[in-house]
Amino acid sequence: MALLSDRDEKEVRTKLAGLTGRVTLVNFTQELSCQYCRETEQLLKEVAAVSDKIALEVYNFQLDKAQVAQYGVDKVPATAVVGAKDYGIRFYGIPLGYEFGAFLSAVQDVSGGTTDLAPESRTALAELAQPVRLQVFSTPT
Amino acid sequence: MRLAQQLAVESDLVTADLVEVTEFPSLAQRYQVRAVPRTVVNESGSFSGALPEAEFVKAVIAAAQSR
């Protein structure tokens, strides 16, 4: 059974119609001890199917150690949203509900490789001198 | 959440993890997530709420610079 309804699929297709650059969804999954791994992979397949600019790669968290290390993933389900380069955007857990909107926005942002942040924000970010890891905790509703 | 992603796109020094907290209760406990969204910066700084852009950027930079 599809996770995206026909109406959802249409909305996703519309929202992602303007993608310019290619996006790769890099999914890390495992068979056991992962509540929503299977559903996350299915959701990503359905999203990737709506645009020829989106590709999906699926790796096993237990077996594909090189890719786990490359993307710095430490829990599953995990999805790296990668554009022309890896901007370090990771979704942990199934991106449904409120988080699905953020997920689609991430796809759009990495596709273009640009943001609409204000000049003041860009200036402030340019002053950063050390790595910053943001972890944003949210729920689907 | 989108702001965190945008900061990551904008700066090579920033990465953004968006974590569905109900699937990772141990993390909710570790970072004392009682209301969402909650943003943790470099394991040490944190703030709650969906802040407007200018405040979010300011809060991230302040947390990153704090010890």
Coordinates of N, CA and C in Angstrom, one line a residue:
Chain A
M1 N 0.8 -1.2 0.0 CA 0.0 0.0 0.0 C 0.9 1.2 0.0
A2 N 0.6 2.2 -0.9 CA 1.4 3.4 -1.0 C 1.2 4.3 0.3
L3 N 2.3 4.9 0.7 CA 2.2 5.8 1.8 C 1.7 7.2 1.4
L4 N 2.0 7.6 0.2 CA 1.4 8.9 -0.3 C 0.1 8.6 -1.0
S5 N -0.9 9.3 -0.6 CA -2.2 9.2 -1.3 C -2.0 9.9 -2.6
D6 N -3.0 9.7 -3.5 CA -3.0 10.3 -4.8 C -2.9 11.8 -4.7
R7 N -3.6 12.3 -3.7 CA -3.6 13.8 -3.6 C -2.2 14.3 -3.1
D8 N -1.6 13.5 -2.2 CA -0.3 13.8 -1.7 C 0.7 13.7 -2.8
E9 N 0.6 12.7 -3.6 CA 1.6 12.5 -4.7 C 1.5 13.6 -5.7
K10 N 0.3 14.1 -5.9 CA 0.1 15.2 -6.8 C 0.7 16.5 -6.2
E11 N 0.5 16.7 -4.9 CA 1.1 17.9 -4.3 C 2.7 17.8 -4.3
V12 N 3.2 16.6 -4.1 CA 4.6 16.5 -4.1 C 5.2 16.7 -5.5
R13 N 4.5 16.2 -6.5 CA 4.9 16.4 -7.9 C 4.9 17.9 -8.2
T14 N 3.9 18.6 -7.8 CA 3.8 20.0 -8.1 C 4.9 20.8 -7.3
K15 N 5.1 20.4 -6.1 CA 6.2 21.1 -5.3 C 7.6 20.9 -5.9
L16 N 7.8 19.7 -6.4 CA 9.2 19.4 -6.9 C 9.3 19.6 -8.4
A17 N 8.3 20.1 -9.0 CA 8.4 20.3 -10.5 C 9.5 21.2 -10.9
G18 N 9.8 22.2 -10.0 CA 10.8 23.2 -10.4 C 12.2 22.9 -10.1
L19 N 12.5 21.6 -9.7 CA 13.9 21.3 -9.4 C 14.9 21.5 -10.5
T20 N 16.0 22.1 -10.2 CA 17.0 22.4 -11.2 C 18.1 21.4 -11.2
G21 N 18.7 21.2 -10.1 CA 19.8 20.3 -10.0 C 19.4 18.9 -9.5
R22 N 20.2 17.9 -9.7 CA 19.9 16.6 -9.3 C 20.0 16.4 -7.8
V23 N 19.2 15.6 -7.2 CA 19.2 15.3 -5.8 C 19.3 13.8 -5.6
T24 N 20.1 13.4 -4.7 CA 20.2 12.0 -4.3 C 19.7 11.8 -2.9
L25 N 18.8 11.0 -2.7 CA 18.3 10.6 -1.4 C 19.1 9.3 -1.0
V26 N 19.9 9.5 0.0 CA 20.8 8.3 0.4 C 20.2 7.8 1.7
N27 N 19.6 6.6 1.6 CA 18.8 6.0 2.7 C 19.6 4.9 3.3
F28 N 19.7 5.0 4.7 CA 20.3 3.9 5.4 C 19.2 3.2 6.2
T29 N 19.3 1.8 6.1 CA 18.2 1.0 6.7 C 18.7 -0.3 7.3
Q30 N 17.9 -1.0 8.0 CA 18.3 -2.3 8.4 C 17.0 -3.1 8.6
E31 N 17.1 -4.4 8.6 CA 15.9 -5.3 8.7 C 15.4 -5.3 10.1
L32 N 16.2 -5.4 11.1 CA 15.7 -5.7 12.5 C 16.0 -4.4 13.3
S33 N 15.2 -4.4 14.4 CA 15.4 -3.3 15.4 C 15.3 -1.9 14.8
C34 N 14.3 -1.7 13.9 CA 14.1 -0.4 13.4 C 12.7 -0.2 13.1
Q35 N 12.0 0.6 13.8 CA 10.5 0.7 13.8 C 10.0 1.1 12.4
Y36 N 10.6 2.0 11.8 CA 10.1 2.6 10.5 C 11.0 2.5 9.4
C37 N 12.0 1.6 9.4 CA 13.0 1.5 8.3 C 12.3 1.2 7.0
R38 N 11.4 0.2 7.1 CA 10.8 -0.3 5.8 C 9.9 0.8 5.3
E39 N 9.1 1.5 6.1 CA 8.2 2.6 5.6 C 9.0 3.7 5.1
T40 N 10.1 4.1 5.7 CA 10.9 5.2 5.3 C 11.4 4.9 3.9
E41 N 11.9 3.7 3.7 CA 12.4 3.4 2.3 C 11.3 3.4 1.3
Q42 N 10.1 3.0 1.7 CA 9.0 3.0 0.7 C 8.6 4.5 0.4
L43 N 8.6 5.3 1.5 CA 8.3 6.7 1.3 C 9.3 7.4 0.3
L44 N 10.5 7.1 0.5 CA 11.6 7.7 -0.3 C 11.4 7.2 -1.8
K45 N 11.1 5.9 -2.0 CA 10.9 5.4 -3.3 C 9.7 6.2 -4.0
E46 N 8.7 6.4 -3.2 CA 7.5 7.1 -3.8 C 7.9 8.6 -4.2
V47 N 8.7 9.2 -3.3 CA 9.1 10.6 -3.6 C 10.0 10.6 -4.8
A48 N 11.0 9.7 -4.9 CA 11.9 9.7 -6.0 C 11.2 9.4 -7.3
A49 N 10.1 8.7 -7.2 CA 9.4 8.4 -8.5 C 8.7 9.6 -9.1
V50 N 8.5 10.7 -8.3 CA 7.8 11.8 -8.9 C 8.6 12.7 -9.7
S51 N 10.0 12.6 -9.7 CA 10.8 13.5 -10.4 C 12.0 12.7 -11.0
D52 N 12.3 13.0 -12.2 CA 13.5 12.4 -12.8 C 14.8 13.1 -12.3
K53 N 14.7 14.1 -11.5 CA 15.8 14.8 -10.9 C 16.2 14.1 -9.6
I54 N 15.4 13.2 -9.1 CA 15.7 12.6 -7.8 C 16.1 11.1 -8.0
A55 N 17.2 10.8 -7.4 CA 17.6 9.4 -7.4 C 17.7 8.9 -5.9
L56 N 17.5 7.6 -5.8 CA 17.5 7.0 -4.4 C 18.6 6.0 -4.4
E57 N 19.4 6.0 -3.3 CA 20.4 5.0 -3.0 C 20.0 4.4 -1.7
V58 N 20.1 3.1 -1.6 CA 19.7 2.5 -0.3 C 20.9 1.6 0.2
Y59 N 21.3 1.8 1.4 CA 22.4 1.1 2.0 C 21.9 0.5 3.3
N60 N 22.6 -0.7 3.6 CA 22.3 -1.4 4.8 C 23.3 -0.8 5.9
F61 N 22.7 -0.4 7.0 CA 23.4 0.2 8.1 C 24.4 -0.7 8.7
Q62 N 24.1 -2.0 8.7 CA 25.0 -3.0 9.3 C 26.1 -3.4 8.4
L63 N 25.8 -3.4 7.1 CA 26.8 -4.1 6.1 C 27.6 -3.1 5.3
D64 N 27.0 -1.9 5.0 CA 27.6 -1.0 4.1 C 28.4 0.1 4.9
K65 N 29.4 -0.4 5.6 CA 30.2 0.4 6.5 C 30.9 1.6 5.9
A66 N 31.3 1.4 4.6 CA 32.0 2.5 4.0 C 31.1 3.7 3.8
Q67 N 29.8 3.4 3.3 CA 28.9 4.5 3.1 C 28.4 5.1 4.4
V68 N 28.3 4.2 5.4 CA 27.9 4.7 6.8 C 28.9 5.8 7.3
A69 N 30.2 5.4 7.1 CA 31.2 6.3 7.5 C 31.3 7.6 6.6
Q70 N 31.1 7.4 5.3 CA 31.1 8.5 4.4 C 30.1 9.6 4.8
Y71 N 28.9 9.1 5.1 CA 27.8 10.1 5.4 C 27.6 10.3 6.9
G72 N 28.5 9.7 7.7 CA 28.5 10.0 9.1 C 27.2 9.7 9.8
V73 N 26.5 8.6 9.4 CA 25.2 8.2 9.9 C 25.4 7.4 11.2
D74 N 24.6 7.7 12.2 CA 24.8 6.9 13.5 C 23.6 6.3 14.0
K75 N 22.5 6.3 13.3 CA 21.2 5.7 13.7 C 20.3 5.6 12.5
V76 N 19.4 4.7 12.6 CA 18.5 4.4 11.4 C 17.0 4.5 11.9
P77 N 16.1 4.8 10.9 CA 16.3 5.1 9.5 C 17.0 6.5 9.4
A78 N 17.8 6.6 8.4 CA 18.5 7.8 8.1 C 18.4 8.1 6.6
T79 N 18.3 9.4 6.3 CA 18.3 9.8 4.9 C 19.1 11.1 4.8
A80 N 20.2 11.0 3.9 CA 21.0 12.1 3.6 C 20.4 12.7 2.3
V81 N 20.1 14.0 2.3 CA 19.6 14.7 1.2 C 20.7 15.4 0.5
V82 N 21.2 14.9 -0.6 CA 22.4 15.4 -1.2 C 22.2 16.0 -2.6
G83 N 22.8 17.2 -2.8 CA 22.7 17.8 -4.1 C 24.0 17.6 -4.9
A84 N 24.4 18.7 -5.5 CA 25.7 18.6 -6.3 C 26.8 18.3 -5.3
K85 N 26.6 18.7 -4.1 CA 27.5 18.3 -3.0 C 26.7 17.9 -1.7
D86 N 27.4 17.3 -0.8 CA 26.7 16.9 0.4 C 26.8 18.1 1.4
Y87 N 25.6 18.7 1.7 CA 25.6 19.9 2.6 C 25.5 19.5 4.0
G88 N 25.4 18.2 4.3 CA 25.3 17.7 5.7 C 23.9 17.7 6.2
I89 N 23.0 17.5 5.4 CA 21.6 17.5 5.8 C 21.1 16.0 6.0
R90 N 20.7 15.7 7.2 CA 20.3 14.3 7.5 C 18.9 14.3 8.1
F91 N 18.1 13.4 7.7 CA 16.8 13.1 8.4 C 16.9 11.8 9.1
Y92 N 16.6 11.8 10.4 CA 16.6 10.6 11.2 C 15.2 10.3 11.6
G93 N 14.8 9.1 11.3 CA 13.4 8.8 11.5 C 12.6 9.0 10.2
I94 N 11.3 8.6 10.2 CA 10.5 8.7 9.0 C 10.0 10.1 8.9
P95 N 10.3 10.8 7.8 CA 9.9 12.2 7.6 C 8.4 12.4 7.2
L96 N 7.5 12.1 8.1 CA 6.1 12.2 7.8 C 5.5 13.5 8.5
G97 N 4.3 13.8 8.1 CA 3.6 14.9 8.8 C 4.3 16.2 8.6
Y98 N 4.4 16.9 9.7 CA 5.1 18.2 9.6 C 6.5 18.1 9.1
E99 N 7.2 17.0 9.4 CA 8.5 16.8 8.9 C 8.6 16.6 7.4
F100 N 7.5 16.1 6.8 CA 7.5 15.9 5.4 C 7.7 17.2 4.6
G101 N 7.1 18.2 5.1 CA 7.2 19.5 4.5 C 8.7 20.0 4.5
A102 N 9.3 19.8 5.7 CA 10.7 20.1 5.8 C 11.6 19.3 4.9
F103 N 11.2 18.0 4.7 CA 11.9 17.1 3.8 C 11.9 17.6 2.4
L104 N 10.7 17.9 2.0 CA 10.5 18.4 0.6 C 11.3 19.8 0.4
S105 N 11.3 20.6 1.4 CA 12.0 21.8 1.4 C 13.5 21.6 1.2
A106 N 14.0 20.6 2.0 CA 15.4 20.2 1.9 C 15.8 19.7 0.4
V107 N 14.9 19.0 -0.2 CA 15.1 18.5 -1.5 C 15.2 19.8 -2.5
Q108 N 14.3 20.7 -2.3 CA 14.4 21.9 -3.1 C 15.6 22.7 -2.9
D109 N 16.0 22.9 -1.6 CA 17.2 23.7 -1.3 C 18.5 23.1 -1.8
V110 N 18.6 21.8 -1.7 CA 19.9 21.2 -2.1 C 19.9 21.1 -3.7
S111 N 18.7 21.0 -4.3 CA 18.7 20.9 -5.7 C 19.2 22.2 -6.3
G112 N 18.8 23.4 -5.7 CA 19.3 24.6 -6.2 C 20.7 25.0 -5.7
G113 N 21.0 24.5 -4.5 CA 22.3 24.8 -3.9 C 22.3 26.3 -3.4
T114 N 21.1 26.9 -3.3 CA 21.1 28.3 -2.8 C 20.0 28.4 -1.8
T115 N 20.0 29.5 -1.0 CA 18.9 29.7 -0.1 C 18.4 31.1 -0.2
D116 N 17.3 31.4 0.5 CA 16.8 32.8 0.5 C 17.0 33.4 1.8
L117 N 18.1 33.0 2.5 CA 18.5 33.6 3.7 C 18.8 35.1 3.5
A118 N 18.5 35.9 4.5 CA 18.8 37.4 4.4 C 20.3 37.6 4.3
P119 N 20.7 38.7 3.7 CA 22.2 39.1 3.6 C 22.8 39.1 5.0
E120 N 22.0 39.6 6.0 CA 22.6 39.7 7.4 C 22.9 38.3 7.9
S121 N 22.0 37.4 7.6 CA 22.3 36.0 8.1 C 23.5 35.4 7.4
R122 N 23.6 35.6 6.1 CA 24.8 35.1 5.4 C 26.1 35.7 5.9
T123 N 26.0 37.0 6.2 CA 27.2 37.7 6.8 C 27.6 37.1 8.2
A124 N 26.6 36.8 9.0 CA 26.8 36.3 10.3 C 27.4 34.8 10.2
L125 N 26.9 34.1 9.3 CA 27.3 32.7 9.1 C 28.8 32.7 8.6
A126 N 29.1 33.7 7.8 CA 30.5 33.7 7.2 C 31.5 34.0 8.3
E127 N 31.0 34.4 9.5 CA 32.0 34.7 10.6 C 32.2 33.4 11.4
L128 N 31.5 32.3 11.2 CA 31.7 31.1 11.9 C 33.2 30.6 11.7
A129 N 33.8 30.2 12.8 CA 35.2 29.7 12.7 C 35.4 28.3 13.0
Q130 N 34.3 27.6 13.4 CA 34.4 26.2 13.7 C 33.2 25.5 13.3
P131 N 33.3 24.1 13.1 CA 32.1 23.4 12.7 C 30.9 23.5 13.7
V132 N 29.7 23.5 13.1 CA 28.5 23.6 13.9 C 27.6 22.5 13.5
R133 N 27.3 21.6 14.5 CA 26.3 20.5 14.2 C 25.0 20.9 14.9
L134 N 24.0 21.0 14.1 CA 22.6 21.3 14.6 C 21.8 20.0 14.6
Q135 N 21.2 19.8 15.7 CA 20.3 18.7 15.8 C 18.9 19.3 16.2
V136 N 18.0 19.2 15.3 CA 16.6 19.7 15.5 C 15.7 18.6 15.8
F137 N 15.1 18.6 17.0 CA 14.2 17.5 17.4 C 12.8 18.0 17.1
S138 N 12.0 17.1 16.5 CA 10.7 17.5 16.1 C 9.8 16.2 16.2
T139 N 8.5 16.4 15.9 CA 7.6 15.3 15.8 C 6.8 15.5 14.6
P140 N 6.1 14.4 14.1 CA 5.3 14.6 12.9 C 4.1 15.5 13.0
T141 N 3.6 15.6 14.3 CA 2.4 16.5 14.4 C 2.6 17.6 15.4
Chain B
M1 N 12.6 24.0 11.3 CA 13.5 23.0 10.8 C 14.2 23.5 9.5
R2 N 13.4 24.2 8.7 CA 13.9 24.5 7.4 C 15.1 25.5 7.6
L3 N 15.1 26.3 8.6 CA 16.2 27.2 8.8 C 17.5 26.4 9.0
A4 N 17.4 25.4 9.8 CA 18.7 24.6 10.1 C 19.2 24.0 8.7
Q5 N 18.3 23.6 7.9 CA 18.7 23.0 6.6 C 19.4 24.1 5.7
Q6 N 18.7 25.3 5.8 CA 19.3 26.4 5.0 C 20.6 26.9 5.4
L7 N 20.8 26.8 6.7 CA 22.1 27.2 7.3 C 23.2 26.2 6.8
A8 N 22.8 24.9 6.7 CA 23.7 23.9 6.2 C 24.1 24.1 4.8
V9 N 23.1 24.5 4.0 CA 23.3 24.8 2.6 C 24.2 26.0 2.4
E10 N 24.0 26.9 3.2 CA 24.7 28.2 3.1 C 26.2 28.1 3.6
S11 N 26.4 27.3 4.6 CA 27.8 27.3 5.2 C 28.3 25.9 5.2
D12 N 29.6 25.8 4.7 CA 30.3 24.5 4.8 C 30.6 24.0 6.2
L13 N 30.5 24.9 7.1 CA 30.8 24.5 8.5 C 29.6 24.0 9.3
V14 N 28.4 24.1 8.7 CA 27.2 23.8 9.4 C 26.6 22.5 8.8
T15 N 26.2 21.6 9.7 CA 25.4 20.4 9.3 C 24.1 20.4 10.1
A16 N 23.1 19.8 9.5 CA 21.8 19.8 10.2 C 21.2 18.4 10.2
D17 N 20.9 17.9 11.4 CA 20.2 16.6 11.6 C 18.8 17.0 12.0
L18 N 17.8 16.5 11.3 CA 16.4 16.6 11.7 C 16.0 15.3 12.3
V19 N 15.7 15.3 13.6 CA 15.5 14.0 14.3 C 14.0 13.9 14.7
E20 N 13.4 12.8 14.3 CA 12.0 12.5 14.7 C 12.1 11.9 16.1
V21 N 11.8 12.7 17.1 CA 12.1 12.4 18.5 C 11.4 11.2 19.0
T22 N 10.2 10.9 18.6 CA 9.5 9.8 19.1 C 10.1 8.4 18.8
E23 N 10.9 8.4 17.7 CA 11.6 7.2 17.3 C 12.9 7.0 18.1
F24 N 13.4 8.0 18.7 CA 14.7 8.0 19.4 C 14.5 8.5 20.8
P25 N 13.8 7.8 21.6 CA 13.5 8.3 23.0 C 14.7 8.5 23.9
S26 N 15.8 7.8 23.6 CA 17.0 7.9 24.4 C 17.6 9.3 24.1
L27 N 17.5 9.8 22.9 CA 18.0 11.1 22.5 C 17.2 12.2 23.2
A28 N 15.9 11.9 23.2 CA 15.0 12.9 23.8 C 15.3 13.1 25.3
Q29 N 15.7 12.0 25.9 CA 16.1 12.0 27.3 C 17.5 12.7 27.5
R30 N 18.4 12.3 26.6 CA 19.7 12.9 26.7 C 19.7 14.4 26.6
Y31 N 19.0 14.9 25.6 CA 18.9 16.3 25.3 C 17.8 17.1 26.0
Q32 N 17.1 16.3 26.9 CA 16.0 16.9 27.6 C 15.0 17.6 26.7
V33 N 14.5 16.9 25.7 CA 13.5 17.4 24.8 C 12.2 17.3 25.4
R34 N 11.6 18.4 25.8 CA 10.3 18.3 26.4 C 9.2 19.0 25.6
A35 N 9.7 19.9 24.7 CA 8.8 20.6 23.7 C 9.6 20.6 22.4
V36 N 8.8 20.6 21.3 CA 9.5 20.7 20.0 C 9.0 21.9 19.3
P37 N 9.8 22.4 18.4 CA 11.1 21.9 18.0 C 12.2 22.4 19.1
R38 N 13.1 21.5 19.3 CA 14.2 21.8 20.2 C 15.5 21.7 19.3
T39 N 16.4 22.7 19.4 CA 17.6 22.7 18.6 C 18.8 22.6 19.5
V40 N 19.6 21.6 19.3 CA 20.8 21.4 20.0 C 22.0 21.8 19.1
V41 N 22.9 22.5 19.7 CA 24.0 23.0 18.9 C 25.3 22.5 19.5
N42 N 26.0 21.7 18.7 CA 27.3 21.1 19.1 C 27.3 20.4 20.5
E43 N 26.2 19.7 20.8 CA 26.1 18.9 22.0 C 26.0 19.7 23.2
S44 N 26.1 21.0 23.2 CA 26.2 21.8 24.4 C 25.1 22.9 24.5
G45 N 25.0 23.7 23.5 CA 24.0 24.7 23.5 C 22.7 24.2 23.0
S46 N 21.6 24.9 23.5 CA 20.3 24.4 23.0 C 19.3 25.5 23.2
F47 N 18.2 25.5 22.4 CA 17.1 26.4 22.6 C 15.9 25.8 22.0
S48 N 14.7 26.2 22.5 CA 13.5 25.6 22.1 C 12.7 26.7 21.3
G49 N 11.8 26.1 20.5 CA 10.8 27.0 19.7 C 11.3 27.2 18.3
A50 N 10.3 27.6 17.5 CA 10.5 27.9 16.1 C 10.8 29.4 16.0
L51 N 12.1 29.8 15.9 CA 12.4 31.2 15.9 C 12.5 31.8 14.5
P52 N 12.2 33.1 14.4 CA 12.3 33.7 13.1 C 13.8 33.7 12.7
E53 N 14.1 33.9 11.5 CA 15.4 33.7 10.9 C 16.5 34.4 11.7
A54 N 16.4 35.7 11.9 CA 17.4 36.5 12.5 C 17.7 36.0 13.9
E55 N 16.7 35.6 14.7 CA 16.9 35.1 16.0 C 17.5 33.7 16.0
F56 N 17.1 32.9 15.0 CA 17.6 31.6 14.9 C 19.1 31.6 14.7
V57 N 19.5 32.4 13.7 CA 20.9 32.5 13.4 C 21.7 33.0 14.6
K58 N 21.2 34.0 15.2 CA 21.8 34.6 16.4 C 22.0 33.5 17.5
A59 N 20.9 32.7 17.7 CA 20.9 31.7 18.8 C 21.9 30.6 18.4
V60 N 22.0 30.3 17.2 CA 23.0 29.2 16.7 C 24.4 29.7 17.0
I61 N 24.7 30.9 16.5 CA 26.0 31.4 16.7 C 26.4 31.6 18.1
A62 N 25.5 32.1 18.9 CA 25.7 32.2 20.4 C 26.0 30.9 21.0
A63 N 25.2 29.9 20.7 CA 25.4 28.5 21.3 C 26.7 27.9 20.8
A64 N 27.0 28.2 19.6 CA 28.3 27.6 19.0 C 29.5 28.2 19.7
Q65 N 29.4 29.5 20.1 CA 30.5 30.1 20.7 C 30.6 30.0 22.2
S66 N 29.5 29.4 22.8 CA 29.5 29.3 24.2 C 30.3 28.0 24.6
R67 N 30.8 27.9 25.9 CA 31.5 26.8 26.3 C 30.8 26.0 27.4

